[in-house]
PDB file of C-alpha atoms in Angstrom:
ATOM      1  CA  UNK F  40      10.117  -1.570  28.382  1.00  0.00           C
ATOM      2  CA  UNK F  41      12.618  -2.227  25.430  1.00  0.00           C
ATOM      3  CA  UNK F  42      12.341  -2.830  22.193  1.00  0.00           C
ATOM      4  CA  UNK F  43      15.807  -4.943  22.092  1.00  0.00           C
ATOM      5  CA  UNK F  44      14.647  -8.266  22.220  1.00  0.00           C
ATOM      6  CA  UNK F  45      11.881  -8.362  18.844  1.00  0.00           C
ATOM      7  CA  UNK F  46      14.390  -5.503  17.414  1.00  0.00           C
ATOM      8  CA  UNK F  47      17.218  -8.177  17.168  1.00  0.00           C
ATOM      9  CA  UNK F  48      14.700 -10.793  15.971  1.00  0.00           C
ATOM     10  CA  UNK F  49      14.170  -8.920  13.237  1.00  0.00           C
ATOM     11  CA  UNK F  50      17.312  -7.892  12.574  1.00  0.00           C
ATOM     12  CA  UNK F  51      18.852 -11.022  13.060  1.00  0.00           C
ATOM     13  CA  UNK F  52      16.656 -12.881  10.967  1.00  0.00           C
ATOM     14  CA  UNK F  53      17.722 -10.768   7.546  1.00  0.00           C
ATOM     15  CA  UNK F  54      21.417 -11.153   8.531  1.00  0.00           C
ATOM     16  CA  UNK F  55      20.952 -15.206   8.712  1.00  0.00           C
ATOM     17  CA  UNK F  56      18.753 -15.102   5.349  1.00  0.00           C
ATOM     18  CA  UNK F  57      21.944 -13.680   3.772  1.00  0.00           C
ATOM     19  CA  UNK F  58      24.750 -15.479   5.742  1.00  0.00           C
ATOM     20  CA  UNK F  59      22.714 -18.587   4.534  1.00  0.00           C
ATOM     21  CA  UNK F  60      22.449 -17.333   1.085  1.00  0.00           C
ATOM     22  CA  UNK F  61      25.713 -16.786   0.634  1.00  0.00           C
ATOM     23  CA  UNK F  62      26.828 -20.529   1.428  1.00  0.00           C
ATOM     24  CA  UNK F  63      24.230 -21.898  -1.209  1.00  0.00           C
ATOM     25  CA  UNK F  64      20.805 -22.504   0.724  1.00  0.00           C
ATOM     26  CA  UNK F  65      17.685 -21.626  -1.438  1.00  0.00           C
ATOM     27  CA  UNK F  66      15.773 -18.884  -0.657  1.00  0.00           C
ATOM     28  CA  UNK F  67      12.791 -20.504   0.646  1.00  0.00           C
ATOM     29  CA  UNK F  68      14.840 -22.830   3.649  1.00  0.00           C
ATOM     30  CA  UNK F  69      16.935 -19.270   3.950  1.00  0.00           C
ATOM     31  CA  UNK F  70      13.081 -17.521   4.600  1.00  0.00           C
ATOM     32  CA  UNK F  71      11.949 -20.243   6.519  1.00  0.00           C
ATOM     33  CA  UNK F  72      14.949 -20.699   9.056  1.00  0.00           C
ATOM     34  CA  UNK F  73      15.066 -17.006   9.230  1.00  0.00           C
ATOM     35  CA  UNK F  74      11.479 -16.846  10.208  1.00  0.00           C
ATOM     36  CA  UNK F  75      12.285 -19.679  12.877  1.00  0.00           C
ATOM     37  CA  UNK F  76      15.325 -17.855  14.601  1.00  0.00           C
ATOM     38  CA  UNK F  77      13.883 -14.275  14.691  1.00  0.00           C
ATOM     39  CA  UNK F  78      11.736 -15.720  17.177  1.00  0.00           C
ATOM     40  CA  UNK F  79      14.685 -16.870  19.632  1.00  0.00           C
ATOM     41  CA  UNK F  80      15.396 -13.590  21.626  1.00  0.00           C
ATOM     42  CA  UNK F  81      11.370 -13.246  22.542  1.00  0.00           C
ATOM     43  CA  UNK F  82      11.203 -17.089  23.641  1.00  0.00           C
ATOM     44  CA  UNK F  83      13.898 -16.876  25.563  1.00  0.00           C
ATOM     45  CA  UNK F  84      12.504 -14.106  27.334  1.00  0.00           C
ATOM     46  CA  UNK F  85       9.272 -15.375  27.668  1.00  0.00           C
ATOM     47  CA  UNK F  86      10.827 -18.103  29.222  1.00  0.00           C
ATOM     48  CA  UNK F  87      12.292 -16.276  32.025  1.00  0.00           C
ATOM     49  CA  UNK F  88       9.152 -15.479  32.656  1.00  0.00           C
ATOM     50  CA  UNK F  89       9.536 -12.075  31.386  1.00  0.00           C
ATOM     51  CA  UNK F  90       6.145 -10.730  30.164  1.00  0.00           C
ATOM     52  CA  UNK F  91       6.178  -7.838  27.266  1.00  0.00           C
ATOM     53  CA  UNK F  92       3.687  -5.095  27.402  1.00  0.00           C
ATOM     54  CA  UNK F  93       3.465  -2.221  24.626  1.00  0.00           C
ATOM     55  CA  UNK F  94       5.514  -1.659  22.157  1.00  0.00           C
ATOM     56  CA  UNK F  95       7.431  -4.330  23.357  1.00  0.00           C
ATOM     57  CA  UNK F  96       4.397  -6.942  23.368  1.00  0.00           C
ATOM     58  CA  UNK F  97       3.277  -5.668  19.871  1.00  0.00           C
ATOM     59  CA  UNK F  98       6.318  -6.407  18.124  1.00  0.00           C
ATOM     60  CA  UNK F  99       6.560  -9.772  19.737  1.00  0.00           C
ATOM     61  CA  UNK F 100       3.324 -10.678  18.146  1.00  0.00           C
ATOM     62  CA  UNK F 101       4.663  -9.266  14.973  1.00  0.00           C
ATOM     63  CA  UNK F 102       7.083 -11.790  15.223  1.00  0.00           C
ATOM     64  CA  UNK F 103       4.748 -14.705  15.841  1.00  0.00           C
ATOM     65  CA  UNK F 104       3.057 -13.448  13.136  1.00  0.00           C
ATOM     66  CA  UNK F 105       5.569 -13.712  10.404  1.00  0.00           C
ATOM     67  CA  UNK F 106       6.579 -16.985  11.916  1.00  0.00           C
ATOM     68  CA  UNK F 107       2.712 -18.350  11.340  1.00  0.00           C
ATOM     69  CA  UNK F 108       2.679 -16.743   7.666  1.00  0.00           C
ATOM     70  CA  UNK F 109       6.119 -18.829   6.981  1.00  0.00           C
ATOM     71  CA  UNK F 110       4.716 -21.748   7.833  1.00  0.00           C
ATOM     72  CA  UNK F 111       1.756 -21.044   5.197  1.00  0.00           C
ATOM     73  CA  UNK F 112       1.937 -23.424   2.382  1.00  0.00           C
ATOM     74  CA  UNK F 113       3.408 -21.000  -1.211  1.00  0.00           C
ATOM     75  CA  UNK F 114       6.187 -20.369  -2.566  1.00  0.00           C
ATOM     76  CA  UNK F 115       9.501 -18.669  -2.079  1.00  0.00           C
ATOM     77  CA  UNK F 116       7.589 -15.223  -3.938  1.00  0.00           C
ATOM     78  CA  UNK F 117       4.896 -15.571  -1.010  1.00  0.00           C
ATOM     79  CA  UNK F 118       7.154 -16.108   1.293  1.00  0.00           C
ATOM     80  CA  UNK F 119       8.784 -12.558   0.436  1.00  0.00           C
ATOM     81  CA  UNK F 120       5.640 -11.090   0.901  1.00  0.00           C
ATOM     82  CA  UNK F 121       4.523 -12.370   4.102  1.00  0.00           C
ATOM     83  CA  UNK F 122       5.363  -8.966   5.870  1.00  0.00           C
ATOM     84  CA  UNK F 123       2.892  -7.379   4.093  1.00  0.00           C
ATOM     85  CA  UNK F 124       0.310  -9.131   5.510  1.00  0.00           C
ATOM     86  CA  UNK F 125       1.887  -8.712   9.353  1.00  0.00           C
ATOM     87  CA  UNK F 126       2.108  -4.920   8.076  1.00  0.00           C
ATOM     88  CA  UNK F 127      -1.044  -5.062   6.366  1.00  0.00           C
ATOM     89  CA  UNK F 128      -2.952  -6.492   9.416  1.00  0.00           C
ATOM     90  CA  UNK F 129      -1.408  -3.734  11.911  1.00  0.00           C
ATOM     91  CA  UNK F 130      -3.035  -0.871   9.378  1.00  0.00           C
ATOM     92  CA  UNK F 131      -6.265  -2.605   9.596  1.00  0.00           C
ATOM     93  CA  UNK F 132      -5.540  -2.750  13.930  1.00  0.00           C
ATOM     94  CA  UNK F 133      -5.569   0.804  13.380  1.00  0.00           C
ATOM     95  CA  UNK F 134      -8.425   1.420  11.556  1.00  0.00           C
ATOM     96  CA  UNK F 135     -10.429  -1.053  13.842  1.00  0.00           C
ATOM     97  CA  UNK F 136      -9.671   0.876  16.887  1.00  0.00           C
ATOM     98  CA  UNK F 137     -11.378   4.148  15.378  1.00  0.00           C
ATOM     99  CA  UNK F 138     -14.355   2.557  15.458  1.00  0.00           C
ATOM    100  CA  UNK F 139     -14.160  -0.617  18.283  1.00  0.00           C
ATOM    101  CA  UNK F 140     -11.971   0.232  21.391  1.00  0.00           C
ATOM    102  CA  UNK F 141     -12.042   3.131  23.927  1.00  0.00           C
ATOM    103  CA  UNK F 142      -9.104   4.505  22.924  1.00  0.00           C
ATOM    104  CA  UNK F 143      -7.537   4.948  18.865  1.00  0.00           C
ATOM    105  CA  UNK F 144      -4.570   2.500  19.243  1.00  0.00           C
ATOM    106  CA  UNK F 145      -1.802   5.148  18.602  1.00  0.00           C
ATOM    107  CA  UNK F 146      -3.321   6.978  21.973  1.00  0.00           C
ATOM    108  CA  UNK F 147      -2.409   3.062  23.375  1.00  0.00           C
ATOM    109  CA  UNK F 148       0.572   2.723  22.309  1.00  0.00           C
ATOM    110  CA  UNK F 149       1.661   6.154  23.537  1.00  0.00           C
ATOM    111  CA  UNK F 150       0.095   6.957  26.647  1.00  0.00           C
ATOM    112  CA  UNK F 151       2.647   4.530  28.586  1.00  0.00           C
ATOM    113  CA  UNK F 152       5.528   5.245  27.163  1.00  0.00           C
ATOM    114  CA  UNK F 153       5.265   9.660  26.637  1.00  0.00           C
ATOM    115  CA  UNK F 154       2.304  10.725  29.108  1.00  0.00           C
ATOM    116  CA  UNK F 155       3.834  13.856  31.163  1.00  0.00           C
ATOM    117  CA  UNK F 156       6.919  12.858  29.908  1.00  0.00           C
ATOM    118  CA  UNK F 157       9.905  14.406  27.057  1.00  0.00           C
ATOM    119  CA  UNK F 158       7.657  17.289  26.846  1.00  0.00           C
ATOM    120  CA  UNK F 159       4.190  16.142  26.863  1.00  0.00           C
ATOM    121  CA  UNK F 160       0.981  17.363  28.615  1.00  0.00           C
ATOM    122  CA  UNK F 161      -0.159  15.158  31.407  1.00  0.00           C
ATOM    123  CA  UNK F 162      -3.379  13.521  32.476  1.00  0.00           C
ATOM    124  CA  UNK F 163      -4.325  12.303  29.132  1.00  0.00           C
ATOM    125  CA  UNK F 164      -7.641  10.408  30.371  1.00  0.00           C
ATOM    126  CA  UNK F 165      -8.687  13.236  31.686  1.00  0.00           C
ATOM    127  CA  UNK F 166      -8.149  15.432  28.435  1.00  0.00           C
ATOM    128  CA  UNK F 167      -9.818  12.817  26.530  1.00  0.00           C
ATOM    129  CA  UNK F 168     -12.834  12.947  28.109  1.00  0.00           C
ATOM    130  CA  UNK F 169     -13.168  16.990  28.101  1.00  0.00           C
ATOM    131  CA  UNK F 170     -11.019  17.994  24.949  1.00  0.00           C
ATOM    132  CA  UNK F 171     -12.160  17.693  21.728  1.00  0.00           C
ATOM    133  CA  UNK F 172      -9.044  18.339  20.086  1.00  0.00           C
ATOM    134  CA  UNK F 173      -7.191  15.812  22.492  1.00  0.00           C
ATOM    135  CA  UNK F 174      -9.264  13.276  20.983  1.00  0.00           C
ATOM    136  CA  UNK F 175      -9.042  14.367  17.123  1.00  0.00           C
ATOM    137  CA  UNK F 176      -5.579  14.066  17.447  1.00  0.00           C
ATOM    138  CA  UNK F 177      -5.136  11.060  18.635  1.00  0.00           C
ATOM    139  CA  UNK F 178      -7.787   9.832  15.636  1.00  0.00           C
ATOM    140  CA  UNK F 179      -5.727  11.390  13.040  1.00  0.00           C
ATOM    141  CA  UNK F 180      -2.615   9.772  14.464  1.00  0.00           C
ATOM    142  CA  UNK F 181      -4.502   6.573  14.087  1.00  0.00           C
ATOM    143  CA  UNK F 182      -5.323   7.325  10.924  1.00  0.00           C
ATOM    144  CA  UNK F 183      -2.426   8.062   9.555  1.00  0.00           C
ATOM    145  CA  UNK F 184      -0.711   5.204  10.902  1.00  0.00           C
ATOM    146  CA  UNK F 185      -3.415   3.165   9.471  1.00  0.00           C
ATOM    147  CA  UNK F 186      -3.031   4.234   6.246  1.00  0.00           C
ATOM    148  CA  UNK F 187       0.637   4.629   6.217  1.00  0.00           C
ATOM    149  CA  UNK F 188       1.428   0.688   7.068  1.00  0.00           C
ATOM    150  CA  UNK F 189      -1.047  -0.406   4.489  1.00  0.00           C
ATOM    151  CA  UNK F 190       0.729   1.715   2.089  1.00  0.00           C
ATOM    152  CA  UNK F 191       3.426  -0.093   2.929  1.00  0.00           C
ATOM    153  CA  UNK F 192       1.975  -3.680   2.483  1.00  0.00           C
ATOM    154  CA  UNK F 193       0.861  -2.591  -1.124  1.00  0.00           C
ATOM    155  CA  UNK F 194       4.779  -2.040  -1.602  1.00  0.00           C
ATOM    156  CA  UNK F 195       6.004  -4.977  -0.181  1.00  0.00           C
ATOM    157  CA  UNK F 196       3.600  -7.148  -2.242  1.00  0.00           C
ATOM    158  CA  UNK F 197       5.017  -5.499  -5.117  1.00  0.00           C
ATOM    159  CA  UNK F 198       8.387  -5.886  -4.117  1.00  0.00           C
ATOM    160  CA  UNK F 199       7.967  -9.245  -3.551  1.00  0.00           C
ATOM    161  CA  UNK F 200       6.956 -10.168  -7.382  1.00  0.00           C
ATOM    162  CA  UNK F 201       8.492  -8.015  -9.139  1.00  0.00           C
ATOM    163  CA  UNK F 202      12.415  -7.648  -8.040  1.00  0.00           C
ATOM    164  CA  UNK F 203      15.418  -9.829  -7.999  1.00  0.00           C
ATOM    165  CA  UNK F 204      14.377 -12.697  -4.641  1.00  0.00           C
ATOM    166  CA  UNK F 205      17.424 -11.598  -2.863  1.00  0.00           C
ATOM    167  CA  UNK F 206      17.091  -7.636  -2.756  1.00  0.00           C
ATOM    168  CA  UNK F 207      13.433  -7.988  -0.566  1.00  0.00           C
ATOM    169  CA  UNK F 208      14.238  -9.436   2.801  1.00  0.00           C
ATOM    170  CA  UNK F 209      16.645  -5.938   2.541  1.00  0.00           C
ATOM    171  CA  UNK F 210      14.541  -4.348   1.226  1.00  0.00           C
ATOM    172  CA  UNK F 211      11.994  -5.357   3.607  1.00  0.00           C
ATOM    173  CA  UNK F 212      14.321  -4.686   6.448  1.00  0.00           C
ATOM    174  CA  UNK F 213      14.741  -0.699   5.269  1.00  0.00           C
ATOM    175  CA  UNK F 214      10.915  -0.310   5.339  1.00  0.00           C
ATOM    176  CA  UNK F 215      10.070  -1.314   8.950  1.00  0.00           C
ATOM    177  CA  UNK F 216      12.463   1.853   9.332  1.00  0.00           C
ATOM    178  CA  UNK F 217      11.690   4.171   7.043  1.00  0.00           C
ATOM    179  CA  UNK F 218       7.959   3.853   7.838  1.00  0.00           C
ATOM    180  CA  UNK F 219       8.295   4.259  11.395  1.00  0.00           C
ATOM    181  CA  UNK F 220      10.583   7.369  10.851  1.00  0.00           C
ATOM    182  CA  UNK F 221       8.250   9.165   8.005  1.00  0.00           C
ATOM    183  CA  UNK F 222       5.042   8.352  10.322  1.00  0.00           C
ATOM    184  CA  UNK F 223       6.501   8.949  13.327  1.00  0.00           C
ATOM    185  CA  UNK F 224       7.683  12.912  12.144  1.00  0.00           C
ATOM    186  CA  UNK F 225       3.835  13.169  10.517  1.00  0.00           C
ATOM    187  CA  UNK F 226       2.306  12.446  13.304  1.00  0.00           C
ATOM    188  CA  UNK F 227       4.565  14.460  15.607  1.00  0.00           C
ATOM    189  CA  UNK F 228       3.266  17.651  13.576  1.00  0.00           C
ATOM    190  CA  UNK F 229       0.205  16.840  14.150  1.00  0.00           C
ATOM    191  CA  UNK F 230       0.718  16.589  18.576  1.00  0.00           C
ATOM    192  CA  UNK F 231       2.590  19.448  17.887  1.00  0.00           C
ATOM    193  CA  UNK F 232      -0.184  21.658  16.461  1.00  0.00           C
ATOM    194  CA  UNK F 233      -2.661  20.253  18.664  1.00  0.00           C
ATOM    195  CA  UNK F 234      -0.709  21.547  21.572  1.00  0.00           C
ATOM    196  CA  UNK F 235       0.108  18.288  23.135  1.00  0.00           C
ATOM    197  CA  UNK F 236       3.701  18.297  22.811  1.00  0.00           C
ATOM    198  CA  UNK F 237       4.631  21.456  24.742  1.00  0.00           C
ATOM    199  CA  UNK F 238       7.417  23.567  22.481  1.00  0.00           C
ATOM    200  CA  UNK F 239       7.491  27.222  21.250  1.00  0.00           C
ATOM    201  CA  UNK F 240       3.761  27.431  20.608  1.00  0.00           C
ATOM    202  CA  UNK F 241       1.414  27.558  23.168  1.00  0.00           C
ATOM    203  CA  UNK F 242      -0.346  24.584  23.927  1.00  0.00           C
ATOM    204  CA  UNK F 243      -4.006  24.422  22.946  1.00  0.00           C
ATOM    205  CA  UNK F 244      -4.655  21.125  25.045  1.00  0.00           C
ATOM    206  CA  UNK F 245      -4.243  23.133  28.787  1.00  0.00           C
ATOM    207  CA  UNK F 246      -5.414  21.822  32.109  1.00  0.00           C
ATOM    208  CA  UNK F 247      -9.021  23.158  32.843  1.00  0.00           C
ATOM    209  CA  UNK F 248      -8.748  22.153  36.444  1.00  0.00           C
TER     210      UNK F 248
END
């Protein structure tokens, strides 16, 4: 799986915004062609018949999203604030899954990518059906993730009205990062303490075969 494709979409679509800027275009054409092209690398993939799955998959539909929004009738202000409703709905994605999957979404997302892997614990269904912490974790993770990326759709909406048009796609840009980095080193404390990430601690989610 990698992340290149939707990464580059994203990416790519703030660099056009202010290449297009910068030879006169307004900002709502600029938002709206950006919107467009960010979706380039993941059609081209799709058709070559490639298929995402995970991470890969969920930031593909990210993109979709945000392409959708664009196409919303508003102006250029909502435009700048259509990420906070692609961010907003993936906090309420997990929140649903507390409550109406199998499995807390974060516990989805990581299962294929970490399970026995860079230091993990293996058999993870098996843990989840016996371990109580196993399961709490994975919740809290969820939670936490759930209220972290609504968070951050509060603070795009307010970026959106209240600063200078051409500092939020940047701005915008900076978030996607720095709210994967701050929730990604919460919730690692929390695997951590629960034992599921084996390091200097004992872990407290063991095998019971």
């Amino acid at each position: 799986m990698t992340l290149l494709r939707p990464l580059l979409g994203i990416v790519g679509s703030t660099a056009l915004y202010y290449l297009m800027r910068h030879f006169g275009v307004s900002v709502y054409a600029a938002l709206v062609v950006g919107a467009v092209v960010s979706l380039v690398p993941a059609c081209v993939s799709l058709l070559r018949g490639s298929r995402p799955s995970g991470l890969e998959a969920f930031f593909t539909v990210l993109l979709f999203a945000s392409f959708a929004i664009a196409l919303l009738p508003g102006d250029e202000r909502f435009l700048l604030a259509k990420d906070s409703l692609v961010t907003g709905g993936i906090g309420f994605w997990f929140l649903a899954s507390l409550w109406w999957a199998d499995r807390p979404l974060a516990y989805q997302f990581a299962k294929p990518m970490v399970e026995g892997r860079l230091g993990w614990v293996g058999d993870w269904e098996r843990r989840w059906r016996e371990d109580e912490t196993f399961r709490r974790m994975w919740r809290t993770s969820s939670t936490l993730w759930a209220a972290g990326t609504l968070l951050d759709a509060v603070a795009r909406v307010v970026m959106a009205y209240t600063l200078p048009a051409d500092v939020v796609p940047g701005l915008n840009l900076a978030m996607y990062v720095a709210t994967a980095v701050v929730l990604n080193v919460v919730t690692t404390v929390v695997y951590v303490r629960a034992g599921a990430i084996r390091g200097r601690r004992r872990a407290r989610v063991t095998s019971r075969a």
